Amino acid sequence: MKFMKLGSRPDTFYTEEATRAVMSDVPSDLTIKINNISYLLHKYPLLPKCGLLQRLYSEADDATLELHDNPGGEEGFELCAKYCYGITINLSAHNLVSSFCAAKFLRMTEAVEPGNLLIKLDSFFSSCILQSWKDSIVTLNNTDKLFDWSQSLGIVRRCIDSIVDKILTPPNKVTWSYTYTRPGYDKRRHQSVPKDWWTEDISFLNVDMFRCILAAIKSANALQPQLIGEALHVYASRWMPEIVREYPNDEASTSREDDAKRRLLETVVSFIPAERGSVSFRFLLRLLSVANLVAASHTTKAELLRVAGLQLEEATLNDLLLIPARSGDEISYDVELIQTVLESFLRQWKRQVPIDERESMKSIRKIGKLIDSYLQVVARDAGMTVQKMTSLAQTLPGIARPDHDHLYKAINIYLKEHPDLSKADKKQLCRILDCQKLSPEICGHAVRNERLPLRTVVQVLYYEHEKANSNAGRKQSSPDERESATPSTSRVHENSKTPSFKVRGEGAESKIGRASVFELNSREKALIRRISHKSHS
């Protein structure tokens, strides 16, 4: 950090109750009041350098002047007063803004006295502060409390220009120090400067300054969208700990905190580049979670959902396992959030005109497999309801699942983890299963699965029997007959998702479409007899 030292006399200011005074053999002949503090000073060092004090003293009835509207406050005024006395002051990026504004307010200009404080501050600002990467950021951040004055003095604009110029500098020409504390990164092992070297330092800026920096960067159109996305991720992670925290705090935040986070969230979302993949899907999902917590605007949520839906295909199972809350030892998964993102993806998937049908089919089936894998995990949650499970599972269109093996596994896990499930809930859960789309291995497991409702088991047996008859018929028929039979067979299977089969004790008497019990093998006959016996008893 750069420093400028002015003056050579020792500091003789002291405090006595609410009064600040200077040790001197000469009695004080000038009193200046700023807020609740009175300064007992002298005319001879102050008036020759401060044009404002000259005017106020000439108009005052006594030697007491009030400067309650001094923009630099007590700190800025005291630095200026010490300069007038020749007392040593050290100026840096931390106190430059307050002293700059106070000197301007007191009119410590060249017109009042050559070589006055204001010209020295401006020279220090131009030659030292703006040449330093970190000093420029610290100074810009300090303009927050005196924004109007800082803006009128050009401090804000000049700091932003300096920061943006350095960000746009090619990494191989970066010679200044910067903060880069990514996990696993070791500067000693890396000879080259990382492309996102600047993102961590600007994350210390308040949201208004950060917005100005990003707006200037984007208007230059010189950086990759992924770098803008990384800057947004680093900034959001610093100011919204929920983005990176595995379990958010259970403590309720105040409305003021929520307002600040809502404003920050809207800023981050508004700067997400349009290019796909500029931010990660996991980051988008966490932003959505925070948006729900702080009651973000509909526009913000809609844009997040659109971008998240667009990138759902890039998600992994770990990305979906976002844990928004923890109560004791119980873990809750935000299934509703995942379903909302899935619905967004499907809306966009249906609207797009596929260039390649195979790629479009590959995309939707990849999502289907991802959601079924997610269902297998959340099925273990003790607090997961049947309604949430079935709602998410049914959101996927039928085309997304070439088979129902993974969905069966999720249902089986749910039934195992929720042994006290009512018969009605079991029926509702298993109703989403298409037994025609189960592989032989899964069918074999389902027939022996005592957790399944009897209706589901018999449906599995029925379709297995239908497949066996169909395969036997194909082997016996001629090629011509096979060709003519294929369309009708396809239609039969297509229209027989729910076979005409009911079990007594579950609503009506037993019947199996056109198939006879005597056409089944011995294992199937035994199961049907057992079901009939149970239903009669």
Coordinates of C-alpha atoms in Angstrom, one line a residue:
M1 CA 0.0 0.0 0.0
K2 CA 1.2 3.5 -0.9
F3 CA 1.6 6.2 1.7
M4 CA 2.2 10.0 1.6
K5 CA 3.7 11.7 4.6
L6 CA 3.1 15.5 5.1
G7 CA 4.4 17.7 7.9
S8 CA 7.1 17.2 10.4
R9 CA 5.8 18.4 13.8
P10 CA 4.7 15.9 16.5
D11 CA 1.0 15.4 17.1
T12 CA -0.1 17.7 19.9
F13 CA -3.9 17.2 19.6
Y14 CA -5.5 15.9 22.8
T15 CA -9.0 15.1 24.0
E16 CA -10.8 16.5 27.1
E17 CA -14.3 15.2 27.4
A18 CA -16.1 16.3 24.2
T19 CA -13.3 18.8 23.2
R20 CA -10.3 18.4 21.0
A21 CA -7.5 21.0 21.5
V22 CA -3.9 21.6 20.6
M23 CA -1.2 22.0 23.2
S24 CA 0.2 25.5 22.8
D25 CA 1.3 28.5 24.8
V26 CA -1.0 30.6 22.7
P27 CA -4.7 30.6 23.9
S28 CA -7.3 29.3 21.5
D29 CA -9.0 32.0 19.5
L30 CA -11.1 29.9 17.2
T31 CA -13.7 27.3 18.1
I32 CA -15.1 24.9 15.4
K33 CA -18.0 22.6 16.1
I34 CA -18.5 19.4 14.2
N35 CA -21.4 17.2 15.3
N36 CA -20.8 16.7 19.1
I37 CA -17.2 17.7 19.2
S38 CA -15.7 21.2 19.7
Y39 CA -12.2 21.9 18.4
L40 CA -10.3 24.7 20.3
L41 CA -7.9 25.9 17.6
H42 CA -6.1 29.1 16.3
K43 CA -6.8 31.4 13.5
Y44 CA -3.2 32.0 12.3
P45 CA -2.5 28.4 10.9
L46 CA -6.0 27.7 9.7
L47 CA -7.4 30.8 8.0
P48 CA -4.6 31.3 5.5
K49 CA -5.1 27.8 4.0
C50 CA -8.9 27.4 4.3
G51 CA -11.0 29.7 2.0
L52 CA -14.3 28.5 3.6
L53 CA -13.1 29.4 7.1
Q54 CA -11.9 32.8 5.9
R55 CA -15.4 33.6 4.7
L56 CA -17.3 32.2 7.6
Y57 CA -15.1 33.9 10.2
S58 CA -15.6 37.3 8.4
E59 CA -19.4 36.8 8.6
A60 CA -19.5 35.4 12.1
D61 CA -20.4 37.5 15.2
D62 CA -17.9 35.6 17.4
A63 CA -15.0 33.1 17.0
T64 CA -17.3 30.0 16.9
L65 CA -17.9 28.3 13.6
E66 CA -20.2 25.3 12.9
L67 CA -19.2 22.8 10.3
H68 CA -21.8 20.1 10.8
D69 CA -22.1 19.4 7.1
N70 CA -18.4 18.8 6.6
P71 CA -18.3 15.7 4.3
G72 CA -15.2 14.2 5.7
G73 CA -16.5 14.2 9.3
E74 CA -14.2 14.6 12.2
E75 CA -11.5 12.4 10.7
G76 CA -11.3 14.4 7.5
F77 CA -11.4 17.8 9.2
E78 CA -8.7 16.8 11.8
L79 CA -6.4 15.7 9.0
C80 CA -6.8 19.0 7.3
A81 CA -6.3 20.9 10.6
K82 CA -3.1 19.0 11.4
Y83 CA -1.8 19.8 7.9
C84 CA -2.4 23.5 8.6
Y85 CA -0.4 23.2 11.9
G86 CA 2.4 21.3 10.1
I87 CA 1.8 18.2 12.2
T88 CA 2.8 14.9 10.6
I89 CA -0.1 13.2 8.8
N90 CA 0.1 9.9 6.9
L91 CA -2.2 9.6 3.9
S92 CA -3.2 6.3 2.3
A93 CA -6.0 4.7 0.4
H94 CA -7.9 4.3 3.8
N95 CA -8.2 8.0 4.6
L96 CA -7.7 9.6 1.2
V97 CA -11.4 10.0 0.4
S98 CA -12.4 11.6 3.7
S99 CA -9.4 14.0 3.6
F100 CA -10.0 14.8 -0.1
C101 CA -13.6 15.7 0.5
A102 CA -12.8 17.7 3.6
A103 CA -10.1 19.7 1.8
K104 CA -12.5 20.4 -1.1
F105 CA -15.2 21.5 1.4
L106 CA -12.8 23.8 3.3
R107 CA -11.5 25.2 -0.1
M108 CA -7.9 24.4 0.5
T109 CA -7.1 25.2 -3.1
E110 CA -4.2 26.8 -5.1
A111 CA -6.2 30.0 -5.3
V112 CA -6.1 30.3 -1.5
E113 CA -2.5 29.4 -1.1
P114 CA 0.0 27.9 -3.6
G115 CA 0.9 24.3 -3.0
N116 CA -2.2 23.8 -0.8
L117 CA -3.4 20.5 0.4
L118 CA -5.9 19.8 -2.3
I119 CA -3.3 19.8 -5.1
K120 CA -1.1 17.5 -3.1
L121 CA -3.9 15.1 -2.5
D122 CA -4.8 15.0 -6.2
S123 CA -1.2 14.4 -7.1
F124 CA -0.9 11.5 -4.6
F125 CA -4.2 10.1 -5.9
S126 CA -3.0 10.2 -9.6
S127 CA 0.6 9.1 -9.2
C128 CA 0.3 6.5 -6.5
I129 CA -3.3 5.3 -5.7
L130 CA -4.5 4.9 -9.2
Q131 CA -1.2 3.1 -10.2
S132 CA -1.8 0.5 -7.5
W133 CA -4.4 -2.3 -8.1
K134 CA -5.3 -2.9 -4.4
D135 CA -5.2 0.8 -3.4
S136 CA -7.6 1.7 -6.2
I137 CA -10.1 -0.9 -4.9
V138 CA -9.7 0.2 -1.3
T139 CA -10.2 3.8 -2.3
L140 CA -13.3 3.0 -4.4
N141 CA -14.8 1.0 -1.6
N142 CA -14.3 4.0 0.8
T143 CA -16.3 6.3 -1.5
D144 CA -19.5 4.5 -0.3
K145 CA -20.1 6.8 2.7
L146 CA -19.3 10.0 0.7
F147 CA -20.5 8.9 -2.7
D148 CA -22.0 12.2 -4.0
W149 CA -18.8 14.2 -3.1
S150 CA -16.6 11.4 -4.4
Q151 CA -18.5 11.3 -7.6
S152 CA -18.3 15.1 -8.1
L153 CA -14.6 15.1 -7.4
G154 CA -14.1 12.3 -10.0
I155 CA -12.7 9.8 -7.5
V156 CA -15.3 7.2 -8.4
R157 CA -14.9 7.5 -12.2
R158 CA -11.1 7.5 -12.0
C159 CA -10.9 4.5 -9.7
I160 CA -13.3 2.5 -11.9
D161 CA -11.3 3.4 -15.0
S162 CA -8.1 2.3 -13.4
I163 CA -9.5 -1.0 -12.1
V164 CA -11.1 -1.9 -15.4
D165 CA -7.9 -1.1 -17.3
K166 CA -6.0 -3.5 -15.2
I167 CA -8.6 -6.2 -15.5
L168 CA -8.5 -5.9 -19.2
T169 CA -4.7 -6.2 -19.2
P170 CA -3.4 -9.5 -20.6
P171 CA -2.5 -11.9 -17.8
N172 CA 1.1 -12.1 -19.0
K173 CA 1.5 -8.4 -18.4
V174 CA 0.2 -8.4 -14.9
T175 CA 3.0 -7.3 -12.6
W176 CA 1.2 -6.1 -9.5
S177 CA 0.2 -8.1 -6.4
Y178 CA -3.3 -9.6 -6.2
T179 CA -5.3 -11.9 -3.9
Y180 CA -5.9 -15.4 -5.1
T181 CA -6.7 -18.0 -2.5
R182 CA -8.5 -20.7 -4.5
P183 CA -8.3 -24.2 -2.8
G184 CA -5.4 -26.1 -4.1
Y185 CA -3.8 -23.2 -5.9
D186 CA -0.1 -22.6 -5.1
K187 CA 1.5 -19.5 -6.7
R188 CA 5.0 -21.0 -6.3
R189 CA 4.0 -23.9 -8.7
H190 CA 2.4 -21.6 -11.3
Q191 CA 4.6 -19.4 -13.3
S192 CA 1.7 -17.8 -15.3
V193 CA -1.0 -15.5 -13.9
P194 CA -4.5 -17.1 -13.8
K195 CA -7.1 -15.5 -16.1
D196 CA -9.4 -14.8 -13.2
W197 CA -6.7 -13.2 -11.0
W198 CA -8.9 -10.2 -10.4
T199 CA -12.1 -11.8 -9.3
E200 CA -11.3 -12.1 -5.6
D201 CA -10.1 -8.6 -5.0
I202 CA -13.2 -6.9 -6.5
S203 CA -15.4 -9.2 -4.4
F204 CA -14.6 -6.9 -1.5
L205 CA -16.4 -4.0 -3.2
N206 CA -20.0 -3.1 -2.1
V207 CA -22.7 -4.1 -4.5
D208 CA -23.0 -0.7 -6.3
M209 CA -19.3 -0.4 -7.0
F210 CA -19.2 -4.1 -8.1
R211 CA -22.1 -3.4 -10.5
C212 CA -20.2 -0.4 -12.0
I213 CA -17.1 -2.5 -12.5
L214 CA -18.9 -5.4 -14.2
A215 CA -20.9 -3.0 -16.4
A216 CA -17.7 -1.4 -17.6
I217 CA -16.1 -4.8 -18.2
K218 CA -19.1 -6.2 -20.2
S219 CA -19.3 -3.0 -22.3
A220 CA -15.7 -3.5 -23.3
N221 CA -16.6 -7.0 -24.6
A222 CA -13.0 -8.2 -24.2
L223 CA -13.4 -11.0 -21.6
Q224 CA -14.7 -14.5 -21.9
P225 CA -18.2 -15.0 -20.5
Q226 CA -16.8 -17.7 -18.1
L227 CA -14.6 -15.1 -16.5
I228 CA -17.7 -12.9 -15.8
G229 CA -19.4 -15.9 -14.4
E230 CA -16.5 -16.7 -12.2
A231 CA -16.5 -13.1 -10.8
L232 CA -20.2 -13.4 -10.0
H233 CA -19.6 -16.8 -8.3
V234 CA -16.8 -15.4 -6.1
Y235 CA -18.7 -12.3 -5.2
A236 CA -21.9 -14.1 -4.3
S237 CA -20.0 -16.7 -2.3
R238 CA -18.5 -13.8 -0.2
W239 CA -21.6 -11.9 0.5
M240 CA -24.2 -14.8 0.6
P241 CA -22.7 -17.6 2.6
E242 CA -25.7 -19.7 1.8
I243 CA -24.2 -20.2 -1.7
V244 CA -21.3 -22.3 -0.3
R245 CA -22.5 -23.5 3.1
E246 CA -23.6 -27.1 3.1
Y247 CA -26.3 -26.5 5.7
P248 CA -27.8 -23.0 5.9
N249 CA -28.2 -21.5 9.4
D250 CA -31.5 -22.1 11.1
E251 CA -31.5 -18.6 12.5
A252 CA -34.0 -16.3 11.0
S253 CA -32.4 -13.3 9.2
T254 CA -33.8 -9.8 9.7
S255 CA -35.8 -8.0 7.0
R256 CA -32.9 -5.6 6.4
E257 CA -30.5 -8.5 5.8
D258 CA -33.0 -10.1 3.4
D259 CA -33.4 -6.8 1.5
A260 CA -29.6 -6.6 1.1
K261 CA -29.3 -10.2 -0.1
R262 CA -32.3 -9.7 -2.4
R263 CA -30.6 -6.6 -4.0
L264 CA -27.3 -8.4 -4.2
L265 CA -29.0 -11.5 -5.8
E266 CA -30.8 -9.4 -8.4
T267 CA -27.5 -7.7 -9.3
V268 CA -25.7 -11.1 -9.7
V269 CA -28.6 -12.5 -11.8
S270 CA -28.8 -9.4 -14.1
F271 CA -25.1 -9.8 -15.0
I272 CA -25.1 -13.6 -15.8
P273 CA -23.9 -13.8 -19.4
A274 CA -26.3 -15.0 -22.0
E275 CA -23.8 -17.7 -23.2
R276 CA -24.6 -21.1 -22.0
G277 CA -22.2 -22.6 -19.4
S278 CA -20.8 -19.2 -18.3
V279 CA -21.8 -20.2 -14.8
S280 CA -22.2 -23.7 -13.3
F281 CA -25.5 -25.4 -12.9
R282 CA -24.8 -25.9 -9.2
F283 CA -24.3 -22.2 -8.7
L284 CA -27.6 -21.5 -10.5
L285 CA -29.4 -24.0 -8.3
R286 CA -28.0 -22.4 -5.1
L287 CA -29.0 -19.0 -6.3
L288 CA -32.5 -20.3 -6.8
S289 CA -32.5 -21.7 -3.3
V290 CA -31.4 -18.3 -1.9
A291 CA -34.0 -16.6 -4.1
N292 CA -36.8 -18.6 -2.4
L293 CA -35.4 -17.8 1.1
V294 CA -35.2 -14.0 0.6
A295 CA -38.4 -13.8 -1.5
A296 CA -36.8 -12.5 -4.7
S297 CA -38.8 -10.8 -7.4
H298 CA -40.7 -12.9 -9.9
T299 CA -38.5 -11.6 -12.7
T300 CA -35.4 -12.7 -10.9
K301 CA -36.7 -16.2 -10.2
A302 CA -38.0 -16.5 -13.8
E303 CA -34.6 -15.7 -15.2
L304 CA -32.8 -18.0 -12.9
L305 CA -35.2 -20.8 -13.8
R306 CA -34.8 -20.2 -17.5
V307 CA -31.0 -20.4 -17.3
A308 CA -31.0 -23.3 -14.9
G309 CA -33.4 -25.2 -17.1
L310 CA -31.2 -24.5 -20.1
Q311 CA -28.3 -26.1 -18.3
L312 CA -30.0 -29.0 -16.6
E313 CA -28.4 -31.4 -19.1
E314 CA -25.0 -30.5 -17.7
A315 CA -26.0 -31.3 -14.1
T316 CA -24.7 -34.2 -12.1
L317 CA -26.4 -36.1 -9.3
N318 CA -24.3 -34.3 -6.7
D319 CA -25.5 -31.0 -8.2
L320 CA -29.1 -32.0 -7.6
L321 CA -28.5 -33.0 -4.0
L322 CA -28.8 -29.5 -2.8
I323 CA -29.5 -29.5 1.0
P324 CA -31.3 -26.3 2.0
A325 CA -32.0 -27.1 5.6
R326 CA -31.1 -29.4 8.4
S327 CA -33.3 -30.0 11.5
G328 CA -31.5 -32.1 14.1
D329 CA -30.3 -35.3 12.4
E330 CA -32.9 -35.2 9.6
I331 CA -31.9 -34.1 6.1
S332 CA -34.4 -32.6 3.7
Y333 CA -33.9 -32.4 0.0
D334 CA -35.5 -29.6 -2.0
V335 CA -37.5 -31.9 -4.4
E336 CA -39.9 -29.1 -5.3
L337 CA -37.0 -26.9 -6.5
I338 CA -35.7 -29.7 -8.7
Q339 CA -39.1 -30.3 -10.1
T340 CA -39.5 -26.6 -10.9
V341 CA -36.1 -26.6 -12.8
L342 CA -37.1 -29.8 -14.6
E343 CA -40.4 -28.2 -15.7
S344 CA -38.4 -25.2 -17.0
F345 CA -36.1 -27.5 -19.0
L346 CA -39.1 -29.4 -20.5
R347 CA -40.8 -26.1 -21.6
Q348 CA -37.7 -25.1 -23.4
W349 CA -37.0 -28.6 -24.8
K350 CA -40.5 -28.7 -26.3
R351 CA -40.2 -25.3 -27.9
Q352 CA -36.9 -25.8 -29.6
V353 CA -36.7 -27.1 -33.1
P354 CA -34.2 -30.0 -33.0
I355 CA -31.6 -30.0 -35.7
D356 CA -30.8 -33.6 -35.0
E357 CA -33.6 -35.8 -33.6
R358 CA -31.2 -38.3 -32.2
E359 CA -29.5 -35.6 -30.2
S360 CA -32.8 -34.3 -28.9
M361 CA -33.8 -37.9 -27.8
K362 CA -30.4 -38.4 -26.2
S363 CA -30.8 -35.1 -24.2
I364 CA -34.3 -36.0 -22.8
R365 CA -33.2 -39.5 -21.9
K366 CA -30.1 -38.3 -20.2
I367 CA -32.4 -36.1 -18.0
G368 CA -34.7 -39.0 -17.4
K369 CA -31.8 -41.1 -16.1
L370 CA -30.6 -38.2 -13.9
I371 CA -34.0 -37.7 -12.3
D372 CA -34.5 -41.4 -11.6
S373 CA -31.1 -41.5 -10.0
Y374 CA -32.1 -38.5 -7.9
L375 CA -35.4 -40.2 -6.9
Q376 CA -33.4 -43.3 -5.7
V377 CA -31.4 -41.0 -3.3
V378 CA -34.3 -38.9 -2.0
A379 CA -36.4 -42.0 -1.5
R380 CA -34.3 -42.7 1.6
D381 CA -35.4 -39.5 3.2
A382 CA -37.7 -40.3 6.1
G383 CA -39.6 -37.1 5.5
M384 CA -40.2 -37.6 1.8
T385 CA -43.9 -37.9 0.9
V386 CA -45.5 -40.1 -1.7
Q387 CA -47.0 -37.1 -3.3
K388 CA -43.6 -35.4 -3.9
M389 CA -42.1 -38.7 -5.2
T390 CA -44.9 -39.3 -7.7
S391 CA -45.2 -35.6 -8.7
L392 CA -41.5 -35.4 -9.7
A393 CA -41.5 -38.8 -11.4
Q394 CA -44.6 -38.0 -13.4
T395 CA -43.1 -34.6 -14.5
L396 CA -40.9 -36.5 -17.0
P397 CA -42.6 -37.4 -20.3
G398 CA -42.8 -41.1 -21.2
I399 CA -40.3 -40.6 -24.0
A400 CA -37.6 -39.8 -21.3
R401 CA -37.7 -43.4 -20.0
P402 CA -36.9 -46.1 -22.5
D403 CA -37.3 -48.5 -19.6
H404 CA -38.7 -48.2 -16.0
D405 CA -35.9 -50.2 -14.3
H406 CA -34.4 -47.1 -12.5
L407 CA -37.8 -45.9 -11.5
Y408 CA -38.6 -49.3 -10.1
K409 CA -35.5 -49.2 -8.0
A410 CA -36.5 -45.8 -6.6
I411 CA -39.9 -47.2 -5.7
N412 CA -38.5 -50.3 -4.1
I413 CA -36.1 -48.1 -2.0
Y414 CA -39.0 -45.9 -0.9
L415 CA -41.1 -48.9 0.1
K416 CA -38.2 -50.4 2.0
E417 CA -37.4 -47.1 3.9
H418 CA -41.1 -46.4 4.6
P419 CA -42.4 -49.8 5.9
D420 CA -45.5 -48.2 7.5
L421 CA -46.9 -46.9 4.2
S422 CA -50.7 -47.4 3.8
K423 CA -52.1 -49.6 1.1
A424 CA -53.5 -46.5 -0.6
D425 CA -50.1 -44.8 -0.7
K426 CA -48.5 -47.9 -2.0
K427 CA -51.0 -48.1 -4.9
Q428 CA -50.5 -44.4 -5.6
L429 CA -46.7 -44.8 -5.7
C430 CA -46.7 -48.0 -7.9
R431 CA -49.3 -46.5 -10.3
I432 CA -46.5 -44.4 -11.9
L433 CA -44.7 -47.7 -12.9
D434 CA -45.2 -49.0 -16.4
C435 CA -44.8 -52.8 -16.0
Q436 CA -44.4 -53.1 -19.8
K437 CA -41.1 -51.3 -19.6
L438 CA -39.4 -53.5 -17.0
S439 CA -36.5 -55.7 -18.0
P440 CA -36.7 -59.5 -17.4
E441 CA -34.3 -59.2 -14.5
I442 CA -36.4 -56.5 -12.8
C443 CA -39.6 -58.5 -13.5
G444 CA -38.1 -61.5 -11.8
H445 CA -37.3 -59.3 -8.7
A446 CA -40.8 -57.7 -8.8
V447 CA -42.6 -61.0 -8.8
R448 CA -40.8 -62.0 -5.5
N449 CA -41.0 -58.5 -4.0
E450 CA -43.4 -58.7 -1.0
R451 CA -43.4 -54.9 -0.6
L452 CA -45.3 -54.4 -3.9
P453 CA -49.1 -54.3 -3.9
L454 CA -50.6 -57.5 -5.3
R455 CA -52.1 -55.6 -8.3
T456 CA -48.6 -54.5 -9.4
V457 CA -47.2 -58.0 -9.1
V458 CA -50.0 -59.5 -11.2
Q459 CA -49.5 -56.7 -13.8
V460 CA -45.9 -57.8 -14.1
L461 CA -47.0 -61.4 -14.5
Y462 CA -49.6 -60.5 -17.1
Y463 CA -47.2 -58.5 -19.3
E464 CA -44.5 -61.2 -18.9
H465 CA -47.1 -63.7 -20.1
E466 CA -48.1 -61.5 -23.0
K467 CA -44.5 -61.1 -24.1
A468 CA -44.0 -64.9 -23.9
N469 CA -47.1 -65.5 -26.1
S470 CA -46.0 -62.8 -28.5
N471 CA -42.5 -64.2 -28.8
A472 CA -43.9 -67.8 -29.3
G473 CA -46.3 -66.5 -32.0
R474 CA -43.4 -64.8 -33.9
K475 CA -41.4 -68.0 -33.9
Q476 CA -44.3 -70.0 -35.3
S477 CA -45.5 -67.5 -37.9
S478 CA -44.0 -67.0 -41.4
P479 CA -42.1 -63.9 -42.3
D480 CA -45.1 -62.5 -44.3
E481 CA -47.4 -63.2 -41.4
R482 CA -44.9 -61.6 -39.0
E483 CA -44.8 -58.4 -41.1
S484 CA -48.6 -58.1 -41.2
A485 CA -48.9 -58.9 -37.5
T486 CA -46.3 -56.4 -36.2
P487 CA -48.4 -53.2 -36.4
S488 CA -51.4 -54.7 -34.6
T489 CA -49.2 -56.2 -31.9
S490 CA -47.6 -52.8 -31.4
R491 CA -51.0 -51.2 -31.1
V492 CA -52.1 -53.8 -28.6
H493 CA -49.1 -53.2 -26.4
E494 CA -49.4 -49.5 -26.8
N495 CA -53.0 -49.4 -25.7
S496 CA -52.7 -52.0 -22.9
K497 CA -50.6 -50.0 -20.4
T498 CA -53.3 -50.9 -17.7
P499 CA -54.5 -54.4 -18.5
S500 CA -58.0 -55.6 -17.8
F501 CA -57.0 -57.4 -14.6
K502 CA -58.4 -57.0 -11.1
V503 CA -57.8 -58.9 -7.9
R504 CA -60.6 -59.6 -5.5
G505 CA -59.9 -57.8 -2.3
E506 CA -58.6 -54.8 -4.3
G507 CA -61.8 -53.7 -5.8
A508 CA -63.4 -56.4 -8.0
E509 CA -63.2 -60.1 -9.0
S510 CA -60.2 -61.7 -10.7
K511 CA -59.9 -61.7 -14.5
I512 CA -56.9 -61.7 -16.9
G513 CA -58.0 -60.2 -20.2
R514 CA -57.9 -62.9 -22.9
A515 CA -55.3 -65.0 -21.1
S516 CA -56.2 -68.1 -19.1
V517 CA -54.6 -69.1 -15.9
F518 CA -53.9 -72.5 -17.3
E519 CA -51.6 -70.9 -20.0
L520 CA -49.2 -69.7 -17.3
N521 CA -46.2 -71.6 -16.1
S522 CA -46.2 -73.4 -12.7
R523 CA -44.6 -70.4 -10.8
E524 CA -47.1 -68.0 -12.2
K525 CA -50.0 -70.4 -11.5
A526 CA -49.0 -70.8 -7.9
L527 CA -48.8 -67.0 -7.5
I528 CA -52.2 -66.4 -9.0
R529 CA -53.7 -69.2 -6.8
R530 CA -52.1 -67.6 -3.8
I531 CA -53.5 -64.1 -4.7
S532 CA -56.9 -65.6 -5.3
H533 CA -56.8 -67.4 -2.0
K534 CA -55.8 -64.2 -0.1
S535 CA -58.5 -62.2 -1.8
H536 CA -61.2 -64.7 -0.9
S537 CA -60.0 -65.0 2.6

